Amino acid sequence: QGTRDLPPAQAALRDRLLSAVVSCFKRHGAAAIDTPVLELRETLIGKYGEGTKLIYELQDQGGELLALRYDLTVPFARYLAMNKITNIKRYHIAKVYRRDNPAMTRGRYREFYQCDFDIAGQYDPMIPDAECLKIVHEILSDLQLGDFVIKVNDRRILNGVFAVCGVPESKFIPACITVDKLDKMPWEEVRSEMVGEKGLSPEAADRIGDYVQLHGGLDLIERLLQDPKLSQNKLAKEGLGDMKLLFEYLTLFGITGKISFDLSLARGLDYYTGVIFEAVLLQQENEPGEEPVSVGSVAGGGRYDGLVGMFDPKGRKVPCVGVSIGIERIFSILEQRLEASGKKLRTTETQVLVATPQKHLLAARLKLISELWDAGIKAEMLYKKDPKLLKQLQYCEDTGIPLAAIVGEQELADGVVKLRDVATRKEVRI
Amino acid sequence: QGTRDLPPAQAALRDRLLSAVVSCFKRHGAAAIDTPVLELRETLIGKYGEGTKLIYELQDQGGELLALRYDLTVPFARYLAMNKITNIKRYHIAKVYRRDNPAMTRGRYREFYQCDFDIAGQYDPMIPDAECLKIVHEILSDLQLGDFVIKVNDRRILNGVFAVCGVPESKFIPACITVDKLDKMPWEEVRSEMVGEKGLSPEAADRIGDYVQLHGGLDLIERLLQDPKLSQNKLAKEGLGDMKLLFEYLTLFGITGKISFDLSLARGLDYYTGVIFEAVLLQQENEPGEEPVSVGSVAGGGRYDGLVGMFDPKGRKVPCVGVSIGIERIFSILEQRLEASGKKLRTTETQVLVATPQKHLLAARLKLISELWDAGIKAEMLYKKDPKLLKQLQYCEDTGIPLAAIVGEQELADGVVKLRDVATRKEVRI
């Protein structure tokens, strides 16, 4: 349940998608690493907030207690701490596992790919953070998924908001989780969850509401820096200062047109400590004048400066910022689009079919195809002793093989091969 | 235990290795598929003989009982049966899991890659089987691993041997498993295991010994086809006839020089029904006149005509033959070789570092690098506001970046960039 087989057509589409993502990561100088699918259970427990209950655990068959990785970020942090690596720029594309309720048509699975790019190291503020946003912008533009917006916020700003609204620190994370639902439910519902389930006072909830419904750009950052309450909060001030710097860098990158500083963005994971962001695709067919409607998150990430320290015996921190591309949702969009277009993706790369027009020529085919393979040419033949020529040409048309190399009795006698262009039916003897 | 992280240098080496294997599979017209790491426990149980006890099982957390895949062949057969696919040529490169005793220096892990190529479908005999051997020959030659031999046998011939030596049919598989150890222990030990543990009669064991110590080529096949006892056994006769055909095809492929028909080859898995094969590397530094010593299996496979039928409700069979490349062992050989050479593999593909020689030029770097990324150029910069030029050039040398694009105050004023070849220190203004 919640997993799937990928048949050749889908596997070919996914390979294309993944290689677009990999080439962006490589363009930004990232190295690949790999970590096991299996992690010690204790490595994963307590890192994902409410997500912890979705971790797949292995049966105790003697030896270590194991679990399947839930994301690639925690294993990355574990890897850095174990190997005392203090700076690296890496990407990792691999499957992760969550015992969630699957929603397969929307691209939500229990086994799914994550495509992560992270920068670890102590650097000047917001330079790596800005690069992560540039990467999201490049990938979503390259893939031509339509209009999108990248929402940006900072955990420090959110915490500052909660503090100045009178929320006790112990309730910051529950409040965060509830605020994060503002993209899926109206403020009234979010407010009642805060008051009801999370036990905030109605006054605190109303004050939070005034902040978290704001979104904008540099102008909003400037306004909040002047906000009489927020500007008195140390964390919020730091966060807003960095947000301003981030927007300066994004202006130099020329991408602020797609960036929205959005105070409702909270993201569910416990480990974020600074900037957080999430890219959403916007509905295409809205009426003029209407606000574009979001159709779901396709990338997300943020800064997590404390996670590596949790795995280091001396608690030594390695600041990190990273982005994860939501490849499964993008895949299901591209899949639907391909289906709607009626186009068929080739599932193989075969350049030539080795064919014979008469019987008793299997030996000639085997000799020729072997020469082609040895010359690095992608070649196939039918696995029949005496296939009909029509069947062989039909196979080319069905699978998109552009050329047929035909050896008949005449060609053998003349020491030539007849090369046929399958689409035009033109033939040359070579 | 038995798993490992792959740091950038190793990940880069593995990527190279895997792409050599993939390009061979694509040269032979295979399409990619993917299946989940998780399978239903019942899918895996009873397919691997003694291997079954090495399967990783997941904890029962409610819902289906799951296990981690043990190989890619059983999931492939399950996929064919579920989707009623009767012919396909596919490759699959993915991790599999076995709770075995790890021997990491020899490339034996609990989580490891398999690289499988399989041909499913009802075809004329031995044509797909011969292609599988050609693929092993191509990959081992391409990778320049040194001398190798591909041992070939047929389960039908082995069963025929057991039958004519007086072994009861119920003991064919145990006898098979013991015979398979002949590459690691002398005949005397194998014989005593047969008689002691497996309960064969000493006479039967001796008769088996006369056969399974034979190896050769077409001449041996011809001799056994004339063998008074074997030629009376239907299965053995079929197997020997097909083996003869296989050698004809391999002669046309020009690869019989590396093929040995070896009656001791048995292979451990239950599901093989016909041809089986295994490639072993030969020790390089043996004295002239000595027999070359095998240093371990690097590829293996065979025909399994009954496996798909086990997953079909009506038992419909789909004949299959396939090969699995032992990428982990090959990887550890290449790794040791790279280490011995003292060479360093680049872990990134960055073409140019964007650098500045003076302070206060971060904005210029951010603008230039953004233009480069947008033009598809692989570019990096240091994440510092004001890095020293020497540090920037040092970074190029450390990571193998060939070019530095330098913007200083003069270049900004002149509207140019200074492009520096890091190795030769030559500079041009562009």
Coordinates of N, CA and C in Angstrom, one line a residue, chain B residues 111-267:
Chain B
E111 N 23.5 -4.2 2.8 CA 22.8 -3.3 1.8 C 23.7 -3.2 0.6
F112 N 23.3 -3.6 -0.5 CA 24.2 -3.5 -1.7 C 23.4 -3.4 -3.0
Y113 N 24.1 -2.8 -4.0 CA 23.5 -2.6 -5.3 C 23.5 -3.9 -6.0
Q114 N 22.4 -4.1 -6.8 CA 22.4 -5.1 -7.8 C 22.1 -4.4 -9.1
C115 N 22.7 -5.0 -10.2 CA 22.5 -4.4 -11.5 C 22.1 -5.5 -12.4
D116 N 20.8 -5.6 -12.7 CA 20.2 -6.7 -13.3 C 19.7 -6.4 -14.7
F117 N 19.9 -7.3 -15.6 CA 19.4 -7.3 -17.0 C 18.7 -8.6 -17.2
D118 N 17.4 -8.5 -17.6 CA 16.7 -9.8 -17.9 C 15.9 -9.7 -19.1
I119 N 15.7 -10.8 -19.8 CA 14.9 -10.9 -21.0 C 13.8 -11.9 -20.7
A120 N 12.5 -11.4 -20.7 CA 11.4 -12.3 -20.5 C 10.6 -12.5 -21.8
G121 N 10.2 -13.7 -22.0 CA 9.4 -14.0 -23.2 C 9.7 -15.4 -23.8
Q122 N 8.8 -15.8 -24.6 CA 8.9 -17.1 -25.2 C 9.6 -17.0 -26.6
Y123 N 10.9 -17.4 -26.6 CA 11.7 -17.1 -27.8 C 12.4 -18.4 -28.3
D124 N 13.1 -18.4 -29.4 CA 13.8 -19.5 -29.8 C 15.0 -19.8 -28.9
P125 N 15.3 -21.1 -28.7 CA 16.2 -21.4 -27.6 C 17.6 -20.7 -27.7
M126 N 18.1 -20.3 -26.6 CA 19.5 -19.9 -26.3 C 19.9 -18.5 -27.0
I127 N 19.0 -17.9 -27.7 CA 19.3 -16.6 -28.3 C 19.4 -15.5 -27.2
P128 N 18.4 -15.4 -26.4 CA 18.5 -14.4 -25.2 C 19.6 -14.9 -24.3
D129 N 19.8 -16.1 -24.0 CA 20.8 -16.7 -23.1 C 22.2 -16.3 -23.6
A130 N 22.4 -16.4 -24.9 CA 23.7 -16.0 -25.4 C 23.9 -14.5 -25.2
E131 N 22.9 -13.7 -25.4 CA 23.1 -12.2 -25.2 C 23.5 -11.9 -23.8
C132 N 22.9 -12.6 -22.8 CA 23.3 -12.3 -21.4 C 24.8 -12.6 -21.2
L133 N 25.3 -13.6 -21.8 CA 26.7 -13.9 -21.7 C 27.6 -12.8 -22.4
K134 N 27.0 -12.4 -23.5 CA 27.7 -11.3 -24.3 C 27.8 -10.0 -23.4
I135 N 26.7 -9.8 -22.7 CA 26.7 -8.6 -21.9 C 27.8 -8.7 -20.8
V136 N 27.8 -9.8 -20.1 CA 28.9 -10.0 -19.1 C 30.2 -9.8 -19.7
H137 N 30.5 -10.4 -20.8 CA 31.8 -10.2 -21.5 C 32.1 -8.8 -21.8
E138 N 31.1 -8.0 -22.3 CA 31.3 -6.6 -22.7 C 31.6 -5.8 -21.4
I139 N 30.8 -6.0 -20.4 CA 31.0 -5.2 -19.2 C 32.4 -5.4 -18.5
L140 N 32.7 -6.7 -18.4 CA 34.0 -7.0 -17.7 C 35.2 -6.6 -18.6
S141 N 35.0 -6.6 -19.9 CA 36.1 -6.1 -20.8 C 36.2 -4.6 -20.7
D142 N 35.1 -3.9 -20.8 CA 35.0 -2.4 -20.7 C 35.7 -1.9 -19.4
L143 N 35.4 -2.6 -18.3 CA 35.9 -2.1 -17.0 C 37.4 -2.4 -16.8
Q144 N 38.0 -3.2 -17.7 CA 39.4 -3.6 -17.7 C 39.8 -4.1 -16.3
L145 N 39.1 -5.1 -15.9 CA 39.3 -5.7 -14.5 C 40.4 -6.8 -14.6
G146 N 40.9 -7.0 -15.7 CA 41.9 -8.1 -15.9 C 41.2 -9.4 -16.4
D147 N 42.0 -10.5 -16.4 CA 41.5 -11.7 -17.0 C 40.3 -12.3 -16.3
F148 N 39.4 -12.9 -17.0 CA 38.2 -13.5 -16.3 C 37.8 -14.7 -17.1
V149 N 37.0 -15.5 -16.4 CA 36.4 -16.6 -17.2 C 34.9 -16.7 -16.8
I150 N 34.0 -17.0 -17.7 CA 32.6 -17.1 -17.4 C 32.3 -18.6 -17.5
K151 N 32.0 -19.1 -16.3 CA 31.6 -20.6 -16.2 C 30.2 -20.7 -16.5
V152 N 29.9 -21.8 -17.3 CA 28.5 -22.0 -17.7 C 28.1 -23.4 -17.4
N153 N 26.9 -23.6 -17.0 CA 26.4 -25.0 -16.8 C 24.9 -24.9 -17.0
D154 N 24.2 -26.0 -16.8 CA 22.7 -26.0 -17.0 C 22.1 -26.9 -15.9
R155 N 21.1 -26.3 -15.2 CA 20.5 -27.1 -14.1 C 20.0 -28.5 -14.6
R156 N 19.5 -28.5 -15.9 CA 19.0 -29.8 -16.4 C 20.2 -30.8 -16.5
I157 N 21.3 -30.3 -16.9 CA 22.5 -31.3 -17.0 C 22.8 -31.7 -15.6
L158 N 22.9 -30.8 -14.6 CA 23.2 -31.2 -13.2 C 22.2 -32.2 -12.7
N159 N 20.9 -31.9 -12.9 CA 19.9 -32.8 -12.5 C 20.0 -34.2 -13.1
G160 N 20.4 -34.2 -14.4 CA 20.6 -35.4 -15.1 C 21.8 -36.2 -14.5
V161 N 22.9 -35.5 -14.2 CA 24.0 -36.1 -13.5 C 23.6 -36.7 -12.2
F162 N 22.8 -36.0 -11.4 CA 22.4 -36.5 -10.1 C 21.5 -37.8 -10.3
A163 N 20.6 -37.7 -11.3 CA 19.8 -38.8 -11.6 C 20.6 -40.1 -12.0
V164 N 21.5 -39.9 -12.9 CA 22.2 -41.1 -13.4 C 23.2 -41.6 -12.3
C165 N 23.5 -40.7 -11.4 CA 24.4 -41.2 -10.3 C 23.6 -41.8 -9.1
G166 N 22.3 -41.9 -9.2 CA 21.5 -42.5 -8.2 C 21.1 -41.7 -7.1
V167 N 21.0 -40.4 -7.2 CA 20.6 -39.5 -6.2 C 19.0 -39.4 -6.3
P168 N 18.3 -39.5 -5.2 CA 16.8 -39.4 -5.3 C 16.5 -37.9 -5.5
E169 N 15.4 -37.7 -6.3 CA 15.1 -36.3 -6.7 C 14.9 -35.3 -5.6
S170 N 14.5 -35.8 -4.4 CA 14.3 -34.9 -3.3 C 15.6 -34.3 -2.8
K171 N 16.7 -34.9 -3.2 CA 18.0 -34.4 -2.8 C 18.8 -33.7 -3.8
F172 N 18.1 -33.4 -5.0 CA 18.8 -32.6 -6.0 C 19.2 -31.2 -5.5
I173 N 18.3 -30.5 -4.9 CA 18.7 -29.1 -4.5 C 19.8 -29.1 -3.4
P174 N 19.7 -30.0 -2.3 CA 20.8 -30.0 -1.4 C 22.1 -30.4 -2.1
A175 N 22.0 -31.4 -3.0 CA 23.3 -31.8 -3.7 C 23.8 -30.6 -4.5
C176 N 23.0 -29.9 -5.2 CA 23.3 -28.7 -5.9 C 24.1 -27.7 -5.1
I177 N 23.6 -27.4 -3.9 CA 24.2 -26.4 -3.0 C 25.6 -26.9 -2.6
T178 N 25.8 -28.2 -2.4 CA 27.1 -28.7 -2.0 C 28.0 -28.7 -3.2
V179 N 27.6 -29.1 -4.3 CA 28.4 -29.1 -5.5 C 29.0 -27.7 -5.8
D180 N 28.1 -26.7 -5.5 CA 28.5 -25.3 -5.8 C 29.7 -24.8 -5.0
K181 N 30.0 -25.6 -3.9 CA 31.1 -25.1 -3.1 C 32.5 -25.6 -3.7
L182 N 32.5 -26.3 -4.8 CA 33.7 -26.8 -5.4 C 34.7 -25.8 -5.7
D183 N 34.2 -24.5 -5.9 CA 35.2 -23.5 -6.3 C 35.9 -23.0 -5.0
K184 N 35.4 -23.3 -3.8 CA 36.0 -22.8 -2.6 C 36.7 -23.9 -1.8
M185 N 36.3 -25.2 -2.0 CA 36.9 -26.3 -1.2 C 37.2 -27.4 -2.2
P186 N 38.2 -28.3 -1.8 CA 38.6 -29.4 -2.6 C 37.5 -30.4 -2.7
W187 N 37.6 -31.3 -3.7 CA 36.6 -32.3 -3.9 C 36.4 -33.2 -2.7
E188 N 37.4 -33.5 -2.0 CA 37.3 -34.4 -0.8 C 36.4 -33.9 0.2
E189 N 36.5 -32.6 0.5 CA 35.6 -32.0 1.5 C 34.1 -31.9 1.0
V190 N 34.0 -31.6 -0.3 CA 32.6 -31.6 -0.9 C 32.0 -33.0 -0.8
R191 N 32.8 -33.9 -1.1 CA 32.3 -35.3 -1.0 C 31.9 -35.7 0.4
S192 N 32.7 -35.3 1.4 CA 32.3 -35.7 2.7 C 31.0 -35.0 3.2
E193 N 30.8 -33.7 2.7 CA 29.6 -33.0 3.0 C 28.4 -33.7 2.4
M194 N 28.6 -34.2 1.2 CA 27.5 -34.9 0.5 C 27.1 -36.1 1.2
V195 N 28.1 -36.9 1.7 CA 27.8 -38.2 2.3 C 27.3 -37.9 3.8
G196 N 28.0 -37.0 4.5 CA 27.7 -36.7 5.9 C 26.4 -35.9 6.0
E197 N 26.5 -34.6 5.7 CA 25.4 -33.8 5.9 C 24.2 -34.1 5.0
K198 N 24.4 -34.4 3.8 CA 23.3 -34.4 2.8 C 22.8 -35.9 2.7
G199 N 23.5 -36.9 3.2 CA 23.0 -38.2 3.3 C 23.0 -39.0 1.9
L200 N 23.9 -38.6 1.0 CA 24.1 -39.4 -0.2 C 24.9 -40.6 0.1
S201 N 24.8 -41.6 -0.8 CA 25.6 -42.8 -0.6 C 27.0 -42.5 -1.1
P202 N 28.0 -43.1 -0.5 CA 29.4 -42.8 -0.9 C 29.6 -43.1 -2.4
E203 N 28.9 -44.2 -2.9 CA 29.0 -44.5 -4.3 C 28.5 -43.4 -5.2
A204 N 27.3 -42.9 -4.8 CA 26.6 -41.8 -5.6 C 27.6 -40.6 -5.6
A205 N 28.1 -40.3 -4.4 CA 29.0 -39.2 -4.4 C 30.2 -39.3 -5.3
D206 N 30.8 -40.6 -5.3 CA 32.0 -40.8 -6.2 C 31.6 -40.6 -7.6
R207 N 30.4 -41.2 -8.0 CA 30.0 -41.0 -9.4 C 29.8 -39.6 -9.8
I208 N 29.2 -38.8 -8.8 CA 29.0 -37.4 -9.1 C 30.3 -36.7 -9.3
G209 N 31.3 -37.1 -8.4 CA 32.6 -36.5 -8.5 C 33.3 -36.7 -9.9
D210 N 33.0 -37.8 -10.5 CA 33.6 -38.0 -11.9 C 33.1 -37.0 -12.8
Y211 N 31.8 -36.6 -12.7 CA 31.2 -35.6 -13.6 C 31.6 -34.2 -13.3
V212 N 31.4 -33.8 -12.0 CA 31.4 -32.4 -11.7 C 32.8 -31.8 -11.6
Q213 N 33.8 -32.7 -11.8 CA 35.2 -32.1 -11.8 C 35.6 -31.8 -13.3
L214 N 34.6 -32.0 -14.2 CA 35.0 -31.8 -15.6 C 34.7 -30.3 -16.0
H215 N 35.5 -29.8 -16.9 CA 35.2 -28.5 -17.5 C 35.9 -28.4 -18.8
G216 N 35.3 -27.7 -19.8 CA 35.9 -27.6 -21.1 C 35.0 -26.8 -22.0
G217 N 35.0 -27.1 -23.3 CA 34.3 -26.4 -24.3 C 33.4 -27.3 -25.1
L218 N 33.3 -27.0 -26.4 CA 32.4 -27.8 -27.3 C 32.8 -29.3 -27.3
D219 N 34.1 -29.5 -27.2 CA 34.6 -30.9 -27.1 C 34.0 -31.7 -26.0
L220 N 33.9 -31.1 -24.8 CA 33.4 -31.7 -23.6 C 31.9 -32.0 -23.8
I221 N 31.2 -31.0 -24.4 CA 29.7 -31.1 -24.6 C 29.5 -32.4 -25.6
E222 N 30.3 -32.4 -26.6 CA 30.2 -33.6 -27.6 C 30.4 -34.9 -26.8
R223 N 31.5 -34.9 -26.0 CA 31.8 -36.1 -25.3 C 30.6 -36.6 -24.4
L224 N 30.0 -35.6 -23.6 CA 29.0 -36.0 -22.7 C 27.7 -36.4 -23.5
L225 N 27.5 -35.8 -24.7 CA 26.4 -36.2 -25.5 C 26.5 -37.7 -25.9
Q226 N 27.8 -38.2 -25.9 CA 28.0 -39.6 -26.2 C 28.1 -40.4 -25.0
D227 N 28.1 -39.8 -23.8 CA 28.2 -40.5 -22.5 C 27.1 -41.5 -22.4
P228 N 27.4 -42.8 -22.2 CA 26.4 -43.9 -22.3 C 25.3 -43.7 -21.2
K229 N 25.6 -43.1 -20.1 CA 24.6 -43.0 -19.1 C 23.8 -41.6 -19.3
L230 N 24.6 -40.5 -19.4 CA 23.9 -39.2 -19.5 C 23.0 -39.1 -20.7
S231 N 23.5 -39.7 -21.8 CA 22.7 -39.5 -23.1 C 21.4 -40.3 -23.0
Q232 N 21.2 -41.1 -22.0 CA 19.9 -41.8 -21.8 C 19.0 -40.9 -21.0
N233 N 19.5 -39.9 -20.3 CA 18.6 -39.0 -19.5 C 18.1 -37.9 -20.2
K234 N 16.7 -37.8 -20.3 CA 16.1 -36.8 -21.1 C 16.5 -35.4 -20.8
L235 N 16.5 -35.0 -19.5 CA 16.8 -33.7 -19.1 C 18.2 -33.3 -19.5
A236 N 19.2 -34.2 -19.2 CA 20.6 -34.0 -19.5 C 20.8 -33.8 -21.0
K237 N 20.1 -34.6 -21.7 CA 20.2 -34.5 -23.2 C 19.7 -33.2 -23.7
E238 N 18.6 -32.7 -23.2 CA 18.1 -31.4 -23.6 C 19.1 -30.3 -23.2
G239 N 19.6 -30.4 -22.0 CA 20.5 -29.4 -21.5 C 21.8 -29.4 -22.3
L240 N 22.3 -30.6 -22.7 CA 23.5 -30.6 -23.5 C 23.3 -30.1 -24.9
G241 N 22.1 -30.4 -25.4 CA 21.8 -29.9 -26.8 C 21.7 -28.4 -26.8
D242 N 21.1 -27.8 -25.8 CA 21.0 -26.4 -25.7 C 22.4 -25.8 -25.5
M243 N 23.2 -26.5 -24.7 CA 24.6 -26.0 -24.4 C 25.4 -25.9 -25.7
K244 N 25.2 -26.9 -26.5 CA 25.9 -26.9 -27.8 C 25.5 -25.7 -28.7
L245 N 24.1 -25.5 -28.7 CA 23.6 -24.4 -29.4 C 24.2 -23.0 -28.9
L246 N 24.2 -23.0 -27.5 CA 24.7 -21.8 -26.9 C 26.2 -21.5 -27.4
F247 N 27.0 -22.6 -27.4 CA 28.4 -22.4 -27.8 C 28.5 -22.0 -29.3
E248 N 27.6 -22.5 -30.1 CA 27.6 -22.0 -31.5 C 27.4 -20.5 -31.6
Y249 N 26.4 -20.0 -30.8 CA 26.1 -18.6 -30.8 C 27.2 -17.7 -30.2
L250 N 27.8 -18.3 -29.2 CA 28.9 -17.6 -28.5 C 30.1 -17.5 -29.5
T251 N 30.3 -18.6 -30.3 CA 31.3 -18.6 -31.3 C 31.1 -17.4 -32.3
L252 N 29.8 -17.2 -32.7 CA 29.5 -16.1 -33.6 C 29.8 -14.8 -33.0
F253 N 29.6 -14.7 -31.6 CA 29.9 -13.5 -30.9 C 31.4 -13.3 -30.7
G254 N 32.1 -14.4 -30.9 CA 33.6 -14.3 -30.8 C 34.1 -14.3 -29.3
I255 N 33.3 -14.9 -28.4 CA 33.7 -14.8 -27.0 C 34.0 -16.1 -26.3
T256 N 34.0 -17.2 -27.1 CA 34.2 -18.5 -26.4 C 35.5 -18.6 -25.7
G257 N 36.5 -17.8 -26.1 CA 37.8 -17.8 -25.4 C 37.7 -17.6 -23.9
K258 N 36.6 -17.0 -23.5 CA 36.5 -16.7 -22.0 C 35.4 -17.5 -21.4
I259 N 34.8 -18.5 -22.1 CA 33.7 -19.3 -21.6 C 34.2 -20.7 -21.3
S260 N 33.8 -21.2 -20.1 CA 34.1 -22.5 -19.7 C 32.9 -23.3 -19.3
F261 N 32.6 -24.4 -20.0 CA 31.5 -25.3 -19.6 C 32.0 -26.0 -18.4
D262 N 31.4 -25.8 -17.2 CA 32.0 -26.3 -16.0 C 30.9 -27.0 -15.2
L263 N 31.0 -28.3 -15.1 CA 29.9 -29.1 -14.4 C 29.9 -28.9 -12.9
S264 N 30.8 -28.2 -12.3 CA 30.7 -28.0 -10.9 C 29.9 -26.7 -10.6
L265 N 29.6 -25.9 -11.6 CA 28.8 -24.7 -11.3 C 27.4 -25.1 -11.0
A266 N 26.8 -24.7 -9.9 CA 25.5 -25.1 -9.5 C 24.6 -23.9 -9.1
R267 N 25.2 -22.9 -8.5 CA 24.5 -21.7 -8.0 C 23.4 -22.0 -7.0

